[in-house]
């Protein structure tokens, strides 16, 4: 009996010990499981064990996930140079306009025929038009809509915008340069003035950059900025034949804070034209020719107000142009041109390297008028090279003379092969000259005393600017 009790007691003790052992195993297993379920600090972020994606912080803006590149081929463009790809370009533009940092792509090795179009902003900042292919304007002047004869590619209200690429903008302007074609358009649309389209025009835009592209054969002006601000043009090429009428390279009007640099411009008119309302313009490292040179004006046409100030043109090369550094104003205008600097300019076979012309007229006969846009503070410094007609031509108004004109280090010699030259001309212009001066007659060109005109002429014109 005692033996049975002993066996029962031992069995009970064994069961109790087994139970405790099992309980310990279960607790230990749970601890181990809990440890494994937590990510190891050493392995967190490891390429072998990817962790869950973190939730976006609540204060961050979540942008759309779609691509920021908008190829116009994806919007139905054919790119064969014949089909009308205008709608595709407009659709790509509108889609990209809503995406931060988007790019509208004009791909290489394609030609896109685009009719007159307005690409309008404002868009989300940092929009880019990447032109690596070719954009073609309609080749026949008569096919243009009568409401679109002023520009081809019109950019309106764009901000923080860039045009760049290795491609070409081709205005196909040959038909426009034919007098018979222009006459046909005028006859069909009598209310349209004598106007040909500008290839690229910017209106009321700011923080705009145009770089690297080529613009060729525009019907009229190649690149125009109107009522705009903070403009940069860099490393572009502009080209049209010497006999193409009014095909200015770059045209500025009512535009401020502009830098034009490291570009080559050849056309049938001014390489760069700076019109009324422009200030703080810096032009440098430009190769100009053929064309009419770099011009401030014409200003004051039809008795209008003209205000231009703070223009710097430097480190420019001009070959085979009508003029070099030029200021031109119409008789009868009012306003003021001040603080203009032309320096470090090389001229080769230029007809008139230095010009101030306050009797400008693009007609056969213009009526003489006493009023004129005042000109003061003009500096010509280090103008060196060769001329084919006349080294310097300063024709200032009899009633409103040019004042504070400086001629410094002017070295201009006749071009070889030319035999008929005119002497330097300075009419009613006041300022100072500084050697070296070639030809020597330049030293006697300017009048020295202009104090009276400084007090009267400039003060009477500044109030309108």
GROMACS .gro file of C-alpha atoms in nm:
model
  465
    1UNK     CA    1   0.000   0.000   0.000
    2UNK     CA    2   0.281   0.236   0.095
    3UNK     CA    3   0.454   0.141  -0.230
    4UNK     CA    4   0.150   0.240  -0.437
    5UNK     CA    5   0.132   0.574  -0.259
    6UNK     CA    6   0.498   0.636  -0.333
    7UNK     CA    7   0.446   0.557  -0.702
    8UNK     CA    8   0.144   0.789  -0.715
    9UNK     CA    9   0.340   1.070  -0.549
   10UNK     CA   10   0.631   1.030  -0.792
   11UNK     CA   11   0.388   1.033  -1.089
   12UNK     CA   12   0.224   1.349  -0.958
   13UNK     CA   13   0.559   1.520  -0.916
   14UNK     CA   14   0.658   1.413  -1.270
   15UNK     CA   15   0.336   1.558  -1.417
   16UNK     CA   16   0.389   1.887  -1.233
   17UNK     CA   17   0.750   1.914  -1.358
   18UNK     CA   18   0.642   1.832  -1.714
   19UNK     CA   19   0.376   2.098  -1.698
   20UNK     CA   20   0.625   2.359  -1.579
   21UNK     CA   21   0.868   2.254  -1.853
   22UNK     CA   22   0.603   2.288  -2.125
   23UNK     CA   23   0.498   2.627  -1.989
   24UNK     CA   24   0.858   2.750  -1.996
   25UNK     CA   25   0.899   2.632  -2.356
   26UNK     CA   26   0.580   2.812  -2.463
   27UNK     CA   27   0.684   3.140  -2.294
   28UNK     CA   28   1.032   3.122  -2.446
   29UNK     CA   29   0.886   3.055  -2.793
   30UNK     CA   30   0.659   3.355  -2.767
   31UNK     CA   31   0.953   3.576  -2.669
   32UNK     CA   32   1.156   3.450  -2.965
   33UNK     CA   33   0.862   3.510  -3.201
   34UNK     CA   34   0.820   3.860  -3.067
   35UNK     CA   35   1.189   3.938  -3.129
   36UNK     CA   36   1.181   3.804  -3.488
   37UNK     CA   37   0.875   4.007  -3.579
   38UNK     CA   38   1.061   4.333  -3.513
   39UNK     CA   39   1.295   4.455  -3.791
   40UNK     CA   40   1.659   4.438  -3.700
   41UNK     CA   41   1.835   4.776  -3.695
   42UNK     CA   42   2.127   4.616  -3.873
   43UNK     CA   43   1.910   4.483  -4.157
   44UNK     CA   44   1.677   4.780  -4.194
   45UNK     CA   45   1.700   4.919  -4.545
   46UNK     CA   46   1.908   4.626  -4.666
   47UNK     CA   47   1.880   4.538  -5.035
   48UNK     CA   48   1.813   4.177  -4.942
   49UNK     CA   49   1.524   4.247  -4.705
   50UNK     CA   50   1.306   4.530  -4.842
   51UNK     CA   51   1.101   4.711  -4.580
   52UNK     CA   52   0.754   4.854  -4.624
   53UNK     CA   53   0.731   5.191  -4.809
   54UNK     CA   54   0.698   5.478  -4.562
   55UNK     CA   55   0.375   5.672  -4.566
   56UNK     CA   56   0.406   6.024  -4.712
   57UNK     CA   57   0.442   6.298  -4.459
   58UNK     CA   58   0.116   6.488  -4.422
   59UNK     CA   59   0.272   6.829  -4.487
   60UNK     CA   60   0.429   6.734  -4.824
   61UNK     CA   61   0.262   6.805  -5.157
   62UNK     CA   62   0.196   6.487  -5.353
   63UNK     CA   63   0.253   6.556  -5.726
   64UNK     CA   64   0.097   6.348  -6.004
   65UNK     CA   65   0.291   6.037  -6.091
   66UNK     CA   66   0.258   6.075  -6.469
   67UNK     CA   67   0.566   6.134  -6.683
   68UNK     CA   68   0.692   6.491  -6.712
   69UNK     CA   69   0.786   6.438  -7.080
   70UNK     CA   70   0.524   6.510  -7.346
   71UNK     CA   71   0.635   6.396  -7.691
   72UNK     CA   72   0.408   6.544  -7.958
   73UNK     CA   73   0.418   6.214  -8.145
   74UNK     CA   74   0.217   6.073  -7.854
   75UNK     CA   75  -0.048   6.337  -7.919
   76UNK     CA   76  -0.106   6.243  -8.281
   77UNK     CA   77   0.167   6.433  -8.464
   78UNK     CA   78   0.288   6.269  -8.787
   79UNK     CA   79   0.623   6.442  -8.822
   80UNK     CA   80   0.631   6.399  -9.199
   81UNK     CA   81   0.660   6.770  -9.283
   82UNK     CA   82   0.331   6.763  -9.474
   83UNK     CA   83   0.055   6.675  -9.227
   84UNK     CA   84  -0.079   6.950  -9.002
   85UNK     CA   85   0.065   6.886  -8.656
   86UNK     CA   86  -0.068   7.206  -8.498
   87UNK     CA   87  -0.332   7.035  -8.280
   88UNK     CA   88  -0.083   6.781  -8.153
   89UNK     CA   89   0.156   7.056  -8.044
   90UNK     CA   90  -0.124   7.247  -7.876
   91UNK     CA   91  -0.249   6.934  -7.695
   92UNK     CA   92   0.100   6.848  -7.572
   93UNK     CA   93   0.146   7.205  -7.453
   94UNK     CA   94  -0.181   7.209  -7.258
   95UNK     CA   95  -0.101   6.878  -7.091
   96UNK     CA   96   0.254   6.981  -6.997
   97UNK     CA   97   0.137   7.320  -6.877
   98UNK     CA   98  -0.019   7.155  -6.571
   99UNK     CA   99   0.282   6.948  -6.462
  100UNK     CA  100   0.576   7.091  -6.264
  101UNK     CA  101   0.904   7.087  -6.457
  102UNK     CA  102   0.744   6.934  -6.767
  103UNK     CA  103   0.904   6.911  -7.112
  104UNK     CA  104   0.726   6.930  -7.447
  105UNK     CA  105   0.939   6.726  -7.686
  106UNK     CA  106   0.988   6.797  -8.056
  107UNK     CA  107   1.191   6.484  -8.132
  108UNK     CA  108   1.491   6.472  -8.362
  109UNK     CA  109   1.475   6.336  -8.717
  110UNK     CA  110   1.114   6.451  -8.766
  111UNK     CA  111   0.968   6.755  -8.941
  112UNK     CA  112   0.647   6.900  -8.801
  113UNK     CA  113   0.432   7.135  -9.007
  114UNK     CA  114   0.266   7.380  -8.770
  115UNK     CA  115   0.022   7.653  -8.867
  116UNK     CA  116   0.002   7.985  -8.678
  117UNK     CA  117  -0.058   7.897  -8.314
  118UNK     CA  118  -0.067   8.062  -7.969
  119UNK     CA  119   0.090   7.868  -7.683
  120UNK     CA  120  -0.051   8.038  -7.379
  121UNK     CA  121   0.035   8.048  -7.012
  122UNK     CA  122   0.073   8.099  -6.732
  123UNK     CA  123   0.184   7.741  -6.676
  124UNK     CA  124   0.332   7.558  -6.379
  125UNK     CA  125   0.692   7.684  -6.342
  126UNK     CA  126   0.994   7.551  -6.531
  127UNK     CA  127   0.817   7.436  -6.845
  128UNK     CA  128   1.059   7.346  -7.128
  129UNK     CA  129   1.001   7.327  -7.502
  130UNK     CA  130   1.272   7.089  -7.624
  131UNK     CA  131   1.319   7.137  -7.999
  132UNK     CA  132   1.547   6.869  -8.138
  133UNK     CA  133   1.358   6.816  -8.463
  134UNK     CA  134   1.231   7.075  -8.712
  135UNK     CA  135   0.926   7.298  -8.690
  136UNK     CA  136   0.803   7.416  -9.030
  137UNK     CA  137   0.576   7.712  -9.103
  138UNK     CA  138   0.325   7.690  -9.392
  139UNK     CA  139   0.532   7.750  -9.707
  140UNK     CA  140   0.271   7.941  -9.909
  141UNK     CA  141   0.194   8.296  -9.797
  142UNK     CA  142  -0.158   8.281  -9.940
  143UNK     CA  143  -0.251   7.983  -9.720
  144UNK     CA  144  -0.210   8.171  -9.392
  145UNK     CA  145  -0.531   8.273  -9.212
  146UNK     CA  146  -0.591   8.646  -9.245
  147UNK     CA  147  -0.615   8.675  -8.865
  148UNK     CA  148  -0.266   8.529  -8.813
  149UNK     CA  149  -0.038   8.741  -9.026
  150UNK     CA  150   0.147   8.897  -8.733
  151UNK     CA  151   0.321   8.594  -8.586
  152UNK     CA  152   0.366   8.223  -8.639
  153UNK     CA  153   0.457   8.075  -8.299
  154UNK     CA  154   0.313   8.310  -8.040
  155UNK     CA  155   0.402   8.260  -7.672
  156UNK     CA  156   0.170   8.456  -7.446
  157UNK     CA  157   0.192   8.506  -7.069
  158UNK     CA  158   0.459   8.242  -7.013
  159UNK     CA  159   0.671   8.258  -6.698
  160UNK     CA  160   0.982   8.061  -6.598
  161UNK     CA  161   0.995   7.907  -6.943
  162UNK     CA  162   1.278   7.772  -7.160
  163UNK     CA  163   1.313   7.691  -7.528
  164UNK     CA  164   1.620   7.479  -7.598
  165UNK     CA  165   1.750   7.200  -7.817
  166UNK     CA  166   1.952   7.109  -8.122
  167UNK     CA  167   1.670   7.154  -8.372
  168UNK     CA  168   1.548   7.418  -8.616
  169UNK     CA  169   1.258   7.659  -8.637
  170UNK     CA  170   1.207   7.718  -9.009
  171UNK     CA  171   0.975   8.002  -9.110
  172UNK     CA  172   0.992   7.909  -9.482
  173UNK     CA  173   0.963   8.278  -9.566
  174UNK     CA  174   1.072   8.271  -9.931
  175UNK     CA  175   0.718   8.318 -10.059
  176UNK     CA  176   0.666   8.612  -9.824
  177UNK     CA  177   0.965   8.794  -9.965
  178UNK     CA  178   0.804   8.803 -10.311
  179UNK     CA  179   0.618   9.133 -10.372
  180UNK     CA  180   0.351   8.953 -10.574
  181UNK     CA  181   0.265   8.723 -10.282
  182UNK     CA  182   0.235   9.012 -10.039
  183UNK     CA  183   0.016   9.200 -10.284
  184UNK     CA  184  -0.212   8.898 -10.311
  185UNK     CA  185  -0.254   8.883  -9.933
  186UNK     CA  186  -0.325   9.254  -9.908
  187UNK     CA  187  -0.581   9.231 -10.184
  188UNK     CA  188  -0.756   8.938 -10.011
  189UNK     CA  189  -0.750   9.105  -9.668
  190UNK     CA  190  -0.767   9.479  -9.722
  191UNK     CA  191  -0.764   9.562  -9.351
  192UNK     CA  192  -0.430   9.387  -9.297
  193UNK     CA  193  -0.134   9.630  -9.305
  194UNK     CA  194   0.195   9.564  -9.480
  195UNK     CA  195   0.294   9.298  -9.231
  196UNK     CA  196   0.468   8.964  -9.247
  197UNK     CA  197   0.466   8.711  -8.964
  198UNK     CA  198   0.733   8.696  -8.695
  199UNK     CA  199   0.861   8.341  -8.642
  200UNK     CA  200   0.878   8.335  -8.259
  201UNK     CA  201   0.708   8.605  -8.057
  202UNK     CA  202   0.687   8.642  -7.679
  203UNK     CA  203   0.424   8.870  -7.533
  204UNK     CA  204   0.391   8.974  -7.166
  205UNK     CA  205   0.631   8.704  -7.051
  206UNK     CA  206   0.911   8.696  -6.796
  207UNK     CA  207   1.198   8.472  -6.689
  208UNK     CA  208   1.228   8.335  -7.042
  209UNK     CA  209   1.536   8.160  -7.181
  210UNK     CA  210   1.597   8.076  -7.548
  211UNK     CA  211   1.915   7.880  -7.613
  212UNK     CA  212   2.098   7.655  -7.858
  213UNK     CA  213   1.829   7.635  -8.128
  214UNK     CA  214   1.846   7.758  -8.488
  215UNK     CA  215   1.586   7.995  -8.637
  216UNK     CA  216   1.592   8.034  -9.014
  217UNK     CA  217   1.408   8.208  -9.298
  218UNK     CA  218   1.140   8.388  -9.102
  219UNK     CA  219   0.885   8.578  -9.314
  220UNK     CA  220   0.978   8.887  -9.112
  221UNK     CA  221   1.143   8.917  -8.769
  222UNK     CA  222   1.290   8.592  -8.636
  223UNK     CA  223   1.265   8.636  -8.258
  224UNK     CA  224   1.064   8.910  -8.087
  225UNK     CA  225   1.009   9.003  -7.723
  226UNK     CA  226   0.725   9.242  -7.652
  227UNK     CA  227   0.624   9.376  -7.308
  228UNK     CA  228   0.846   9.121  -7.138
  229UNK     CA  229   1.109   9.111  -6.866
  230UNK     CA  230   1.412   8.909  -6.756
  231UNK     CA  231   1.502   8.755  -7.090
  232UNK     CA  232   1.809   8.543  -7.172
  233UNK     CA  233   1.917   8.445  -7.522
  234UNK     CA  234   2.225   8.225  -7.546
  235UNK     CA  235   2.406   8.033  -7.819
  236UNK     CA  236   2.140   8.055  -8.089
  237UNK     CA  237   2.184   8.084  -8.465
  238UNK     CA  238   1.961   8.305  -8.679
  239UNK     CA  239   1.991   8.296  -9.056
  240UNK     CA  240   1.810   8.434  -9.359
  241UNK     CA  241   1.934   8.574  -9.692
  242UNK     CA  242   2.080   8.922  -9.713
  243UNK     CA  243   1.805   9.028  -9.954
  244UNK     CA  244   1.514   8.910  -9.738
  245UNK     CA  245   1.322   9.227  -9.640
  246UNK     CA  246   1.273   9.328  -9.274
  247UNK     CA  247   1.394   8.998  -9.137
  248UNK     CA  248   1.541   9.136  -8.815
  249UNK     CA  249   1.723   8.877  -8.608
  250UNK     CA  250   1.613   8.971  -8.255
  251UNK     CA  251   1.364   9.251  -8.195
  252UNK     CA  252   1.302   9.403  -7.852
  253UNK     CA  253   1.024   9.645  -7.762
  254UNK     CA  254   0.890   9.750  -7.422
  255UNK     CA  255   1.117   9.488  -7.270
  256UNK     CA  256   1.362   9.517  -6.980
  257UNK     CA  257   1.646   9.322  -6.823
  258UNK     CA  258   1.773   9.132  -7.126
  259UNK     CA  259   2.097   8.946  -7.194
  260UNK     CA  260   2.180   8.831  -7.548
  261UNK     CA  261   2.510   8.646  -7.578
  262UNK     CA  262   2.726   8.401  -7.772
  263UNK     CA  263   2.507   8.391  -8.082
  264UNK     CA  264   2.543   8.423  -8.458
  265UNK     CA  265   2.292   8.634  -8.651
  266UNK     CA  266   2.268   8.695  -9.024
  267UNK     CA  267   1.959   8.846  -9.189
  268UNK     CA  268   1.821   9.103  -9.429
  269UNK     CA  269   1.778   9.370  -9.161
  270UNK     CA  270   1.909   9.454  -8.814
  271UNK     CA  271   2.084   9.169  -8.636
  272UNK     CA  272   1.945   9.311  -8.313
  273UNK     CA  273   1.685   9.588  -8.300
  274UNK     CA  274   1.618   9.770  -7.972
  275UNK     CA  275   1.297   9.971  -7.976
  276UNK     CA  276   1.109  10.203  -7.745
  277UNK     CA  277   1.042  10.101  -7.386
  278UNK     CA  278   1.363   9.900  -7.356
  279UNK     CA  279   1.612   9.936  -7.072
  280UNK     CA  280   1.888   9.735  -6.907
  281UNK     CA  281   1.990   9.547  -7.221
  282UNK     CA  282   2.326   9.369  -7.239
  283UNK     CA  283   2.444   9.236  -7.576
  284UNK     CA  284   2.782   9.064  -7.595
  285UNK     CA  285   2.981   8.805  -7.788
  286UNK     CA  286   2.766   8.834  -8.099
  287UNK     CA  287   2.867   8.759  -8.458
  288UNK     CA  288   2.657   8.975  -8.694
  289UNK     CA  289   2.640   8.958  -9.071
  290UNK     CA  290   2.498   8.996  -9.321
  291UNK     CA  291   2.242   9.252  -9.214
  292UNK     CA  292   2.207   9.611  -9.101
  293UNK     CA  293   2.409   9.586  -8.782
  294UNK     CA  294   2.299   9.643  -8.423
  295UNK     CA  295   2.048   9.925  -8.392
  296UNK     CA  296   1.875  10.130  -8.128
  297UNK     CA  297   1.561  10.241  -8.312
  298UNK     CA  298   1.402  10.365  -8.531
  299UNK     CA  299   1.234  10.569  -8.263
  300UNK     CA  300   0.967  10.839  -8.260
  301UNK     CA  301   0.783  10.746  -8.580
  302UNK     CA  302   0.461  10.941  -8.640
  303UNK     CA  303   0.544  11.180  -8.353
  304UNK     CA  304   0.536  10.900  -8.098
  305UNK     CA  305   0.710  10.890  -7.759
  306UNK     CA  306   1.032  10.690  -7.742
  307UNK     CA  307   1.225  10.603  -7.425
  308UNK     CA  308   1.538  10.385  -7.426
  309UNK     CA  309   1.808  10.368  -7.158
  310UNK     CA  310   2.099  10.169  -7.019
  311UNK     CA  311   2.208   9.969  -7.323
  312UNK     CA  312   2.546   9.792  -7.333
  313UNK     CA  313   2.674   9.639  -7.657
  314UNK     CA  314   3.023   9.492  -7.634
  315UNK     CA  315   3.254   9.227  -7.777
  316UNK     CA  316   3.072   9.211  -8.107
  317UNK     CA  317   3.199   9.124  -8.455
  318UNK     CA  318   3.026   9.259  -8.767
  319UNK     CA  319   3.106   9.155  -9.125
  320UNK     CA  320   2.961   9.291  -9.450
  321UNK     CA  321   2.680   9.485  -9.284
  322UNK     CA  322   2.515   9.815  -9.370
  323UNK     CA  323   2.587   9.966  -9.028
  324UNK     CA  324   2.785   9.875  -8.721
  325UNK     CA  325   2.665  10.042  -8.401
  326UNK     CA  326   2.365  10.258  -8.485
  327UNK     CA  327   2.107  10.487  -8.323
  328UNK     CA  328   1.826  10.600  -8.550
  329UNK     CA  329   1.529  10.827  -8.478
  330UNK     CA  330   1.252  10.979  -8.683
  331UNK     CA  331   1.194  11.352  -8.704
  332UNK     CA  332   0.898  11.474  -8.502
  333UNK     CA  333   0.925  11.219  -8.221
  334UNK     CA  334   0.968  11.299  -7.854
  335UNK     CA  335   1.137  11.122  -7.565
  336UNK     CA  336   1.491  11.035  -7.467
  337UNK     CA  337   1.769  10.791  -7.551
  338UNK     CA  338   2.035  10.787  -7.279
  339UNK     CA  339   2.325  10.584  -7.142
  340UNK     CA  340   2.416  10.383  -7.452
  341UNK     CA  341   2.755  10.210  -7.472
  342UNK     CA  342   2.913  10.044  -7.776
  343UNK     CA  343   3.256   9.901  -7.695
  344UNK     CA  344   3.511   9.648  -7.818
  345UNK     CA  345   3.352   9.608  -8.159
  346UNK     CA  346   3.532   9.463  -8.461
  347UNK     CA  347   3.403   9.566  -8.804
  348UNK     CA  348   3.497   9.423  -9.143
  349UNK     CA  349   3.371   9.570  -9.471
  350UNK     CA  350   3.097   9.761  -9.290
  351UNK     CA  351   2.954  10.055  -9.483
  352UNK     CA  352   2.895  10.283  -9.184
  353UNK     CA  353   3.056  10.151  -8.865
  354UNK     CA  354   2.931  10.435  -8.637
  355UNK     CA  355   2.595  10.602  -8.693
  356UNK     CA  356   2.365  10.839  -8.510
  357UNK     CA  357   2.089  10.942  -8.748
  358UNK     CA  358   1.813  11.172  -8.622
  359UNK     CA  359   1.681  11.214  -8.975
  360UNK     CA  360   1.595  10.848  -9.027
  361UNK     CA  361   1.341  10.785  -9.300
  362UNK     CA  362   1.258  10.460  -9.479
  363UNK     CA  363   1.068  10.638  -9.757
  364UNK     CA  364   1.188  10.837 -10.056
  365UNK     CA  365   1.080  11.169  -9.905
  366UNK     CA  366   1.011  11.258  -9.541
  367UNK     CA  367   0.887  11.596  -9.418
  368UNK     CA  368   1.134  11.802  -9.214
  369UNK     CA  369   1.023  11.855  -8.853
  370UNK     CA  370   1.180  12.046  -8.567
  371UNK     CA  371   1.099  11.812  -8.278
  372UNK     CA  372   1.319  11.507  -8.215
  373UNK     CA  373   1.394  11.234  -7.965
  374UNK     CA  374   1.679  11.361  -7.745
  375UNK     CA  375   2.002  11.161  -7.741
  376UNK     CA  376   2.257  11.188  -7.460
  377UNK     CA  377   2.528  10.983  -7.297
  378UNK     CA  378   2.647  10.772  -7.592
  379UNK     CA  379   2.988  10.607  -7.576
  380UNK     CA  380   3.176  10.458  -7.871
  381UNK     CA  381   3.488  10.289  -7.733
  382UNK     CA  382   3.735  10.070  -7.925
  383UNK     CA  383   3.557  10.044  -8.260
  384UNK     CA  384   3.822   9.891  -8.485
  385UNK     CA  385   3.829   9.755  -8.841
  386UNK     CA  386   3.742   9.849  -9.198
  387UNK     CA  387   3.465  10.043  -9.371
  388UNK     CA  388   3.349  10.066  -9.731
  389UNK     CA  389   3.165  10.403  -9.743
  390UNK     CA  390   3.207  10.630  -9.440
  391UNK     CA  391   3.379  10.571  -9.104
  392UNK     CA  392   3.146  10.778  -8.888
  393UNK     CA  393   2.811  10.949  -8.949
  394UNK     CA  394   2.663  11.160  -8.669
  395UNK     CA  395   2.364  11.354  -8.805
  396UNK     CA  396   2.186  11.509  -8.509
  397UNK     CA  397   1.879  11.731  -8.506
  398UNK     CA  398   1.935  12.102  -8.554
  399UNK     CA  399   1.695  12.179  -8.268
  400UNK     CA  400   1.768  11.884  -8.039
  401UNK     CA  401   2.140  11.807  -8.072
  402UNK     CA  402   2.318  11.497  -7.943
  403UNK     CA  403   2.507  11.561  -7.620
  404UNK     CA  404   2.768  11.376  -7.415
  405UNK     CA  405   2.888  11.168  -7.710
  406UNK     CA  406   3.228  11.006  -7.649
  407UNK     CA  407   3.457  10.877  -7.925
  408UNK     CA  408   3.743  10.676  -7.773
  409UNK     CA  409   3.999  10.462  -7.951
  410UNK     CA  410   3.832  10.462  -8.292
  411UNK     CA  411   4.051  10.298  -8.559
  412UNK     CA  412   3.871  10.264  -8.890
  413UNK     CA  413   4.049  10.217  -9.222
  414UNK     CA  414   3.912  10.186  -9.577
  415UNK     CA  415   3.854   9.831  -9.697
  416UNK     CA  416   4.083   9.702  -9.965
  417UNK     CA  417   3.936   9.708 -10.312
  418UNK     CA  418   3.711  10.009 -10.246
  419UNK     CA  419   3.808  10.349 -10.386
  420UNK     CA  420   3.517  10.588 -10.316
  421UNK     CA  421   3.496  10.702  -9.955
  422UNK     CA  422   3.329  10.982  -9.763
  423UNK     CA  423   3.485  11.189  -9.488
  424UNK     CA  424   3.366  11.155  -9.129
  425UNK     CA  425   3.051  11.359  -9.064
  426UNK     CA  426   2.940  11.508  -8.734
  427UNK     CA  427   2.646  11.747  -8.737
  428UNK     CA  428   2.530  11.925  -8.421
  429UNK     CA  429   2.681  11.665  -8.189
  430UNK     CA  430   2.860  11.753  -7.864
  431UNK     CA  431   3.107  11.550  -7.662
  432UNK     CA  432   3.470  11.453  -7.637
  433UNK     CA  433   3.716  11.236  -7.827
  434UNK     CA  434   4.023  11.048  -7.710
  435UNK     CA  435   4.315  10.906  -7.910
  436UNK     CA  436   4.393  10.690  -8.091
  437UNK     CA  437   4.159  10.821  -8.360
  438UNK     CA  438   4.176  10.698  -8.720
  439UNK     CA  439   4.102  10.874  -8.946
  440UNK     CA  440   4.234  11.183  -8.769
  441UNK     CA  441   3.936  11.392  -8.880
  442UNK     CA  442   3.735  11.221  -8.607
  443UNK     CA  443   3.922  11.432  -8.354
  444UNK     CA  444   3.755  11.747  -8.494
  445UNK     CA  445   3.414  11.592  -8.539
  446UNK     CA  446   3.249  11.669  -8.205
  447UNK     CA  447   3.173  12.012  -8.064
  448UNK     CA  448   3.322  12.065  -7.720
  449UNK     CA  449   3.070  12.298  -7.553
  450UNK     CA  450   2.727  12.150  -7.491
  451UNK     CA  451   2.645  12.283  -7.147
  452UNK     CA  452   2.347  12.490  -7.258
  453UNK     CA  453   2.189  12.196  -7.439
  454UNK     CA  454   2.246  11.970  -7.139
  455UNK     CA  455   2.030  12.199  -6.930
  456UNK     CA  456   1.753  12.254  -7.182
  457UNK     CA  457   1.724  11.969  -7.429
  458UNK     CA  458   1.745  11.676  -7.188
  459UNK     CA  459   1.523  11.824  -6.917
  460UNK     CA  460   1.247  11.897  -7.167
  461UNK     CA  461   1.237  11.534  -7.281
  462UNK     CA  462   1.299  11.339  -6.960
  463UNK     CA  463   0.953  11.408  -6.818
  464UNK     CA  464   0.782  11.199  -7.087
  465UNK     CA  465   0.996  10.895  -7.005
   0.00000   0.00000   0.00000
